[in-house]
CSV table of C-alpha atoms in Angstrom, one decimal:
chain,number,residue,atom,x,y,z
T,1,MET,CA,152.6,142.8,159.4
T,2,ARG,CA,155.3,142.8,157.4
T,3,ARG,CA,155.8,146.2,155.3
T,4,ARG,CA,154.6,145.9,151.8
T,5,ARG,CA,157.0,145.3,149.3
T,6,THR,CA,157.3,147.4,146.5
T,7,ASN,CA,157.7,146.8,143.2
T,8,ARG,CA,155.2,144.5,142.6
T,9,VAL,CA,153.7,142.9,139.6
T,10,VAL,CA,149.8,143.5,139.5
T,11,VAL,CA,147.7,142.3,137.1
T,12,VAL,CA,144.5,143.7,136.8
T,13,THR,CA,141.8,142.6,134.1
T,14,GLY,CA,139.2,145.1,133.0
T,15,ALA,CA,142.1,147.7,133.0
T,16,SER,CA,141.2,149.2,130.4
T,17,ALA,CA,138.4,151.7,131.5
T,18,GLY,CA,136.3,152.0,135.2
T,19,ILE,CA,137.2,150.9,138.4
T,20,GLY,CA,140.3,149.0,136.7
T,21,ARG,CA,141.9,151.8,135.0
T,22,ALA,CA,141.7,153.7,138.4
T,23,SER,CA,143.0,150.6,140.2
T,24,ALA,CA,146.0,150.0,137.3
T,25,ARG,CA,147.0,153.2,137.9
T,26,ALA,CA,146.8,153.6,141.6
T,27,PHE,CA,149.1,150.7,141.7
T,28,ALA,CA,151.2,152.0,139.1
T,29,ALA,CA,151.6,155.4,141.1
T,30,ARG,CA,152.9,153.2,144.0
T,31,GLY,CA,155.5,152.1,141.8
T,32,ASP,CA,154.1,148.8,141.4
T,33,THR,CA,154.4,147.4,137.3
T,34,VAL,CA,151.2,146.6,136.2
T,35,ALA,CA,149.9,144.2,133.6
T,36,LEU,CA,146.5,145.7,131.6
T,37,LEU,CA,144.3,143.0,131.1
T,38,ALA,CA,141.2,143.4,128.5
T,39,ARG,CA,139.4,143.1,125.1
T,40,GLY,CA,139.6,146.4,123.8
T,41,GLN,CA,143.3,147.3,122.5
T,42,GLY,CA,143.0,151.1,121.9
T,43,GLY,CA,141.4,151.2,125.8
T,44,LEU,CA,144.7,149.3,126.7
T,45,GLU,CA,147.1,151.2,124.9
T,46,ALA,CA,145.5,154.7,126.0
T,47,ALA,CA,145.7,153.0,129.7
T,48,ALA,CA,149.6,152.0,129.3
T,49,GLN,CA,150.6,155.0,127.5
T,50,GLU,CA,148.9,157.2,130.8
T,51,ILE,CA,150.4,155.2,133.2
T,52,ARG,CA,153.7,155.6,131.3
T,53,GLU,CA,153.4,158.7,130.8
T,54,ALA,CA,153.1,159.2,134.9
T,55,GLY,CA,156.4,157.5,135.1
T,56,GLY,CA,155.1,154.0,135.7
T,57,ARG,CA,155.5,150.9,134.3
T,58,ALA,CA,153.2,148.6,132.0
T,59,ALA,CA,152.2,146.6,130.2
T,60,TRP,CA,149.0,145.4,128.2
T,61,TRP,CA,147.5,142.0,126.7
T,62,THR,CA,144.3,141.7,124.6
T,63,VAL,CA,141.9,138.9,126.2
T,64,ASP,CA,138.4,137.8,127.0
T,65,VAL,CA,138.3,136.6,130.6
T,66,ALA,CA,135.0,134.6,129.7
T,67,ASP,CA,137.9,132.2,128.0
T,68,ALA,CA,139.5,130.3,130.5
T,69,ALA,CA,142.2,128.8,128.4
T,70,ALA,CA,143.1,132.2,127.0
T,71,VAL,CA,143.6,134.0,130.6
T,72,GLU,CA,145.6,130.8,131.3
T,73,ARG,CA,147.9,131.7,128.4
T,74,VAL,CA,148.1,135.7,128.5
T,75,ALA,CA,148.9,134.7,132.7
T,76,ASP,CA,151.8,132.5,131.6
T,77,GLU,CA,153.1,135.3,129.5
T,78,VAL,CA,153.1,137.7,132.3
T,79,GLU,CA,154.8,135.6,134.0
T,80,ARG,CA,157.9,135.3,131.6
T,81,THR,CA,157.8,138.9,130.3
T,82,LEU,CA,157.0,140.9,133.6
T,83,GLY,CA,158.3,138.3,136.7
T,84,PRO,CA,156.1,136.6,139.4
T,85,VAL,CA,152.5,137.8,140.0
T,86,ASP,CA,152.4,139.2,143.0
T,87,VAL,CA,148.2,140.0,143.3
T,88,TRP,CA,146.0,139.6,140.9
T,89,VAL,CA,142.9,141.9,140.3
T,90,ASN,CA,139.5,140.7,139.0
T,91,SER,CA,137.3,143.7,137.6
T,92,ALA,CA,136.3,143.1,134.3
T,93,PHE,CA,132.3,143.0,133.8
T,94,THR,CA,129.5,143.7,131.4
T,95,SER,CA,125.7,143.9,131.9
T,96,VAL,CA,122.4,144.3,130.8
T,97,PHE,CA,120.0,146.8,131.4
T,98,ALA,CA,116.6,145.2,131.1
T,99,PRO,CA,113.6,142.9,133.0
T,100,PHE,CA,114.8,139.8,133.4
T,101,TRP,CA,112.2,138.3,130.8
T,102,GLU,CA,113.4,140.4,128.2
T,103,ILE,CA,117.0,139.6,128.3
T,104,GLU,CA,117.6,136.5,125.8
T,105,PRO,CA,119.6,133.7,127.0
T,106,ASP,CA,122.8,134.0,125.4
T,107,GLU,CA,122.6,137.5,126.5
T,108,PHE,CA,122.3,136.3,130.4
T,109,GLU,CA,124.8,133.7,129.6
T,110,ARG,CA,127.2,136.4,128.2
T,111,VAL,CA,127.0,138.3,131.4
T,112,THR,CA,127.7,135.6,133.9
T,113,GLU,CA,130.5,134.1,131.3
T,114,VAL,CA,132.1,137.7,131.8
T,115,THR,CA,131.3,139.1,135.1
T,116,TYR,CA,131.2,135.9,137.4
T,117,LEU,CA,133.2,133.4,135.2
T,118,GLY,CA,135.8,135.8,134.3
T,119,PHE,CA,136.4,136.1,137.9
T,120,VAL,CA,136.6,132.3,138.3
T,121,ASN,CA,139.1,131.9,135.1
T,122,GLY,CA,141.5,135.4,136.1
T,123,THR,CA,141.7,133.2,140.0
T,124,ARG,CA,142.6,130.0,138.6
T,125,ALA,CA,144.9,131.4,136.3
T,126,ALA,CA,146.6,133.1,139.4
T,127,LEU,CA,146.5,130.7,142.4
T,128,LYS,CA,148.5,128.4,139.2
T,129,HIS,CA,151.3,130.7,139.8
T,130,MET,CA,150.9,131.7,143.1
T,131,ARG,CA,150.1,128.6,145.6
T,132,PRO,CA,153.6,127.1,144.4
T,133,ARG,CA,155.4,129.9,145.3
T,134,ASP,CA,152.5,129.5,148.6
T,135,ARG,CA,152.7,133.7,148.6
T,136,GLY,CA,150.3,136.3,146.1
T,137,VAL,CA,146.7,137.9,146.5
T,138,VAL,CA,144.1,137.7,144.8
T,139,VAL,CA,141.4,140.7,145.3
T,140,GLN,CA,138.2,140.3,143.8
T,141,VAL,CA,135.7,144.1,142.3
T,142,GLY,CA,132.3,143.0,144.2
T,143,SER,CA,129.8,145.3,144.8
T,144,ALA,CA,126.7,146.1,146.9
T,145,LEU,CA,124.5,144.1,144.7
T,146,GLY,CA,126.7,140.9,145.3
T,147,ARG,CA,124.6,140.9,148.4
T,148,ARG,CA,121.1,142.5,147.3
T,149,GLY,CA,119.7,142.2,144.4
T,150,ILE,CA,117.8,145.2,142.7
T,151,PRO,CA,115.9,145.4,139.1
T,152,MET,CA,116.6,145.6,135.9
T,153,GLN,CA,120.3,143.9,136.4
T,154,SER,CA,119.5,140.9,137.4
T,155,ALA,CA,122.0,138.8,135.0
T,156,TYR,CA,124.9,141.1,136.8
T,157,CYS,CA,123.0,140.7,140.7
T,158,GLY,CA,123.0,136.9,140.1
T,159,ALA,CA,127.0,136.9,138.6
T,160,LYS,CA,128.2,139.2,141.7
T,161,HIS,CA,126.4,136.6,144.1
T,162,ALA,CA,127.9,133.9,142.8
T,163,LEU,CA,131.1,135.9,143.1
T,164,CYS,CA,130.5,135.8,146.9
T,165,GLY,CA,129.5,132.2,147.5
T,166,PHE,CA,132.9,131.6,145.1
T,167,HIS,CA,135.1,133.6,147.0
T,168,ASP,CA,133.7,131.8,150.5
T,169,SER,CA,134.2,128.4,148.7
T,170,LEU,CA,137.7,129.9,147.8
T,171,LEU,CA,138.8,131.2,151.5
T,172,ALA,CA,137.8,128.0,153.5
T,173,GLU,CA,140.0,126.0,150.4
T,174,LEU,CA,143.2,128.3,151.2
T,175,ARG,CA,142.6,128.0,154.5
T,176,HIS,CA,142.4,124.3,154.7
T,177,GLU,CA,145.1,124.0,152.6
T,178,GLY,CA,147.4,126.2,155.3
T,179,SER,CA,148.4,128.1,152.2
T,180,ALA,CA,150.3,131.6,152.5
T,181,VAL,CA,147.9,132.9,149.2
T,182,ARG,CA,145.7,135.5,150.3
T,183,ALA,CA,141.9,136.6,148.5
T,184,SER,CA,139.7,139.4,149.7
T,185,LEU,CA,136.4,140.8,148.0
T,186,VAL,CA,136.1,144.7,147.8
T,187,GLN,CA,132.3,145.5,148.1
T,188,MET,CA,131.7,148.6,146.0
T,189,PRO,CA,129.2,151.4,145.5
T,190,ALA,CA,127.3,152.9,142.3
T,191,VAL,CA,130.7,154.2,140.6
T,192,ASN,CA,131.1,156.5,137.8
T,193,THR,CA,132.1,154.4,135.3
T,194,PRO,CA,131.9,154.3,131.0
T,195,GLN,CA,129.2,151.6,131.7
T,196,PHE,CA,126.3,153.2,131.7
T,197,ARG,CA,126.7,154.1,128.4
T,198,TRP,CA,128.2,151.0,126.8
T,199,VAL,CA,126.5,148.3,128.2
T,200,ARG,CA,123.2,146.8,126.5
T,201,SER,CA,120.0,148.7,127.8
T,202,ARG,CA,116.9,148.4,126.9
T,203,LEU,CA,115.7,151.2,129.7
T,204,PRO,CA,113.5,153.5,128.0
T,205,GLU,CA,115.6,156.4,129.2
T,206,GLU,CA,119.7,156.4,129.7
T,207,ALA,CA,120.8,154.4,132.4
T,208,GLN,CA,122.5,155.7,135.5
T,209,PRO,CA,124.1,154.5,138.9
T,210,VAL,CA,121.6,154.7,142.0
T,211,PRO,CA,122.8,157.4,143.8
T,212,PRO,CA,124.7,158.2,145.7
T,213,ILE,CA,127.3,157.9,143.2
T,214,TYR,CA,131.1,157.5,143.6
T,215,GLN,CA,134.3,158.4,141.6
T,216,PRO,CA,136.2,155.1,140.3
T,217,GLU,CA,139.4,157.1,142.4
T,218,VAL,CA,137.4,155.9,145.4
T,219,ALA,CA,136.8,152.2,144.3
T,220,ALA,CA,141.1,152.4,143.3
T,221,LYS,CA,142.0,153.1,146.6
T,222,ALA,CA,139.9,150.5,148.4
T,223,VAL,CA,141.3,147.7,145.9
T,224,VAL,CA,145.1,148.6,146.7
T,225,TRP,CA,144.0,148.7,150.6
T,226,ALA,CA,142.7,144.9,149.5
T,227,ALA,CA,145.7,143.4,147.9
T,228,ASP,CA,147.5,146.1,150.7
T,229,HIS,CA,145.6,144.4,153.8
T,230,PRO,CA,144.2,141.3,152.6
T,231,GLN,CA,143.7,139.5,156.3
T,232,ARG,CA,140.0,141.4,155.4
T,233,ARG,CA,137.9,138.8,153.7
T,234,GLU,CA,135.8,141.6,152.4
T,235,TYR,CA,135.6,145.0,151.9
T,236,TRP,CA,132.8,147.4,151.7
T,237,VAL,CA,132.9,150.6,150.6
T,238,GLY,CA,130.2,153.5,150.7
T,239,ALA,CA,127.4,153.9,153.1
T,240,ALA,CA,125.0,152.3,150.6
T,241,THR,CA,126.3,149.8,150.3
T,242,VAL,CA,126.7,149.2,154.1
T,243,GLY,CA,123.0,150.0,154.3
T,244,THR,CA,122.2,147.9,151.2
T,245,ILE,CA,124.3,144.7,153.0
T,246,LEU,CA,122.7,145.0,155.9
T,247,GLY,CA,118.9,146.0,154.2
T,248,GLY,CA,119.2,142.7,152.7
T,249,ARG,CA,120.3,140.8,155.6
T,250,PHE,CA,118.0,142.1,158.0
T,251,ALA,CA,115.0,143.6,156.3
T,252,PRO,CA,114.6,142.0,152.3
T,253,GLY,CA,111.0,141.9,152.5
T,254,LEU,CA,110.6,145.7,153.1
T,255,LEU,CA,113.9,146.1,150.7
T,256,ASP,CA,111.5,144.5,148.1
T,257,ARG,CA,108.6,146.7,148.0
T,258,TYR,CA,111.5,149.8,148.4
T,259,LEU,CA,113.0,148.9,145.3
T,260,ALA,CA,109.6,148.1,143.8
T,261,ARG,CA,108.5,151.4,144.0
T,262,THR,CA,112.0,153.4,143.3
T,263,GLY,CA,114.6,151.1,142.2
T,264,VAL,CA,113.8,151.2,138.2
T,265,ASP,CA,113.7,155.3,138.1
T,266,ASP,CA,116.1,155.2,140.2
T,267,GLN,CA,118.8,154.2,137.4
T,268,GLN,CA,117.4,156.5,134.7
T,269,THR,CA,118.3,159.6,134.1
T,270,GLY,CA,115.1,161.1,133.0
T,271,GLU,CA,116.9,161.8,129.3
T,272,PRO,CA,115.3,159.3,126.3
T,273,ARG,CA,118.1,156.7,125.3
T,274,ASP,CA,119.9,156.7,122.4
T,275,ARG,CA,119.0,153.5,120.6
T,276,SER,CA,121.3,153.6,117.9
T,277,ARG,CA,124.3,153.3,120.3
T,278,PRO,CA,126.8,150.0,120.1
T,279,ASP,CA,126.9,148.1,123.6
T,280,ASN,CA,130.1,146.5,124.3
T,281,LEU,CA,128.1,143.1,125.3
T,282,PHE,CA,129.7,140.7,122.9
T,283,GLU,CA,132.4,143.0,121.2
T,284,PRO,CA,134.9,145.8,122.8
T,285,LEU,CA,133.6,149.7,122.1
T,286,ASP,CA,137.3,150.6,122.8
T,287,ASP,CA,139.6,148.6,120.1
T,288,GLU,CA,139.5,151.2,117.6
T,289,PRO,CA,142.5,153.9,118.0
T,290,GLY,CA,141.1,156.6,119.5
T,291,SER,CA,137.9,154.7,121.2
T,292,ASP,CA,139.6,154.9,124.8
T,293,ARG,CA,136.4,155.2,127.2
T,294,GLY,CA,138.4,156.3,130.5
T,295,ALA,CA,138.1,155.9,133.4
T,296,HIS,CA,134.9,158.2,134.0
T,297,GLY,CA,131.5,158.0,133.0
T,298,ALA,CA,129.2,160.8,132.1
T,299,PHE,CA,128.3,162.2,136.2
T,300,ASP,CA,131.3,163.3,137.1
T,301,ASP,CA,129.4,166.7,138.3
T,302,VAL,CA,127.5,164.6,140.5
T,303,ALA,CA,130.3,161.8,142.2
T,304,HIS,CA,131.6,162.1,145.5
T,305,GLY,CA,135.8,161.9,145.3
T,306,ARG,CA,135.7,160.5,148.4
T,307,SER,CA,134.1,158.3,150.7
T,308,VAL,CA,134.3,158.4,154.6
T,309,GLN,CA,132.7,155.3,155.4
T,310,ALA,CA,135.4,153.9,153.8
T,311,VAL,CA,138.4,155.5,155.4
T,312,ALA,CA,136.8,154.6,158.7
T,313,SER,CA,136.6,150.7,157.5
T,314,ARG,CA,139.8,150.7,156.2
T,315,HIS,CA,141.4,152.1,160.0
T,316,ARG,CA,138.3,150.8,161.9
T,317,ARG,CA,140.9,149.5,164.5
T,318,GLY,CA,142.9,152.6,164.9
T,319,LEU,CA,139.6,154.7,165.0
T,320,GLY,CA,138.2,151.5,168.0
T,321,LEU,CA,141.3,152.7,170.1
T,322,ALA,CA,140.8,156.0,169.7
T,323,ALA,CA,137.3,155.6,170.9
T,324,LEU,CA,138.2,153.5,173.6
T,325,ALA,CA,141.3,156.1,175.0
T,326,ALA,CA,138.0,158.5,174.6
T,327,VAL,CA,135.8,156.8,176.8
T,328,GLY,CA,138.5,156.0,178.9
T,329,ALA,CA,139.7,159.4,179.7
T,330,ALA,CA,135.7,160.9,179.9
T,331,ALA,CA,135.6,158.2,182.5
T,332,VAL,CA,138.5,159.9,184.1
T,333,THR,CA,137.4,163.0,184.1
T,334,ARG,CA,134.5,162.0,185.5
T,335,ARG,CA,135.6,160.9,188.4
T,336,SER,CA,138.2,163.3,189.4
């Protein structure tokens, strides 16, 4: 395989916080020029400044990924300003923590527009430029919840399930066309991002990721790896992601009963929710100067900084060869 070209142009949506913010930093640290896309100007300015202070190159654009025409205009401007886009990362999302029957129709629609159609819009804008050049990579930041839904997140889980179906269709169409453009889906575990203090919630207690929780830098490493190695159609990050996806595939009824017993409490901290706090469902919370939320959420004390499973998955071919070599050596030793 050819070596990765240096100084790529990388677009990251949802780049003002969380996985998008950590991924933008990771690409910039590799020498790539990063276009930061999100709604909140304050968060974007802080993210760009953070990258520049570290010696990287970044530019930012405010855009709502639910607006297809606006995303296409920004993609055109990125190409004019920074050059041909090599990698496009879709990471923007929003959510509502509540039972399905407590989510209003406009709220459900908004989550779907951002968390699913935002990825569709970003992919369409990227392919407009990549397909004529016959090169480029689209990385979709997915979730274990895209293969297995859980309670209190029906809108988010539905959107991530839709993303998986869209990804499957897109891969088949690119292959049918004989295109050299690649797309890869990275299924994430629970990640310590600001979302749990800024998405809309009707839970009685503060929301939290279902443990085990990983730092956004773990997710960012997987995103960068997928951009460098897009031959894999899908990557799973974290042992819990593997267990969730496989459990939903082979024992869905058992998982239904388990989640009915534990899924609601596991997503709450035990502390009463601050009902006066605003949310970012329809308006960004990091738009004003000084409102930056950063990449990390409130769970640094319990979040893991690495995933052994993710490392093993990225290097599974080498580990497999090493295992075969070890088995062969043991067989020779037994015969001697």
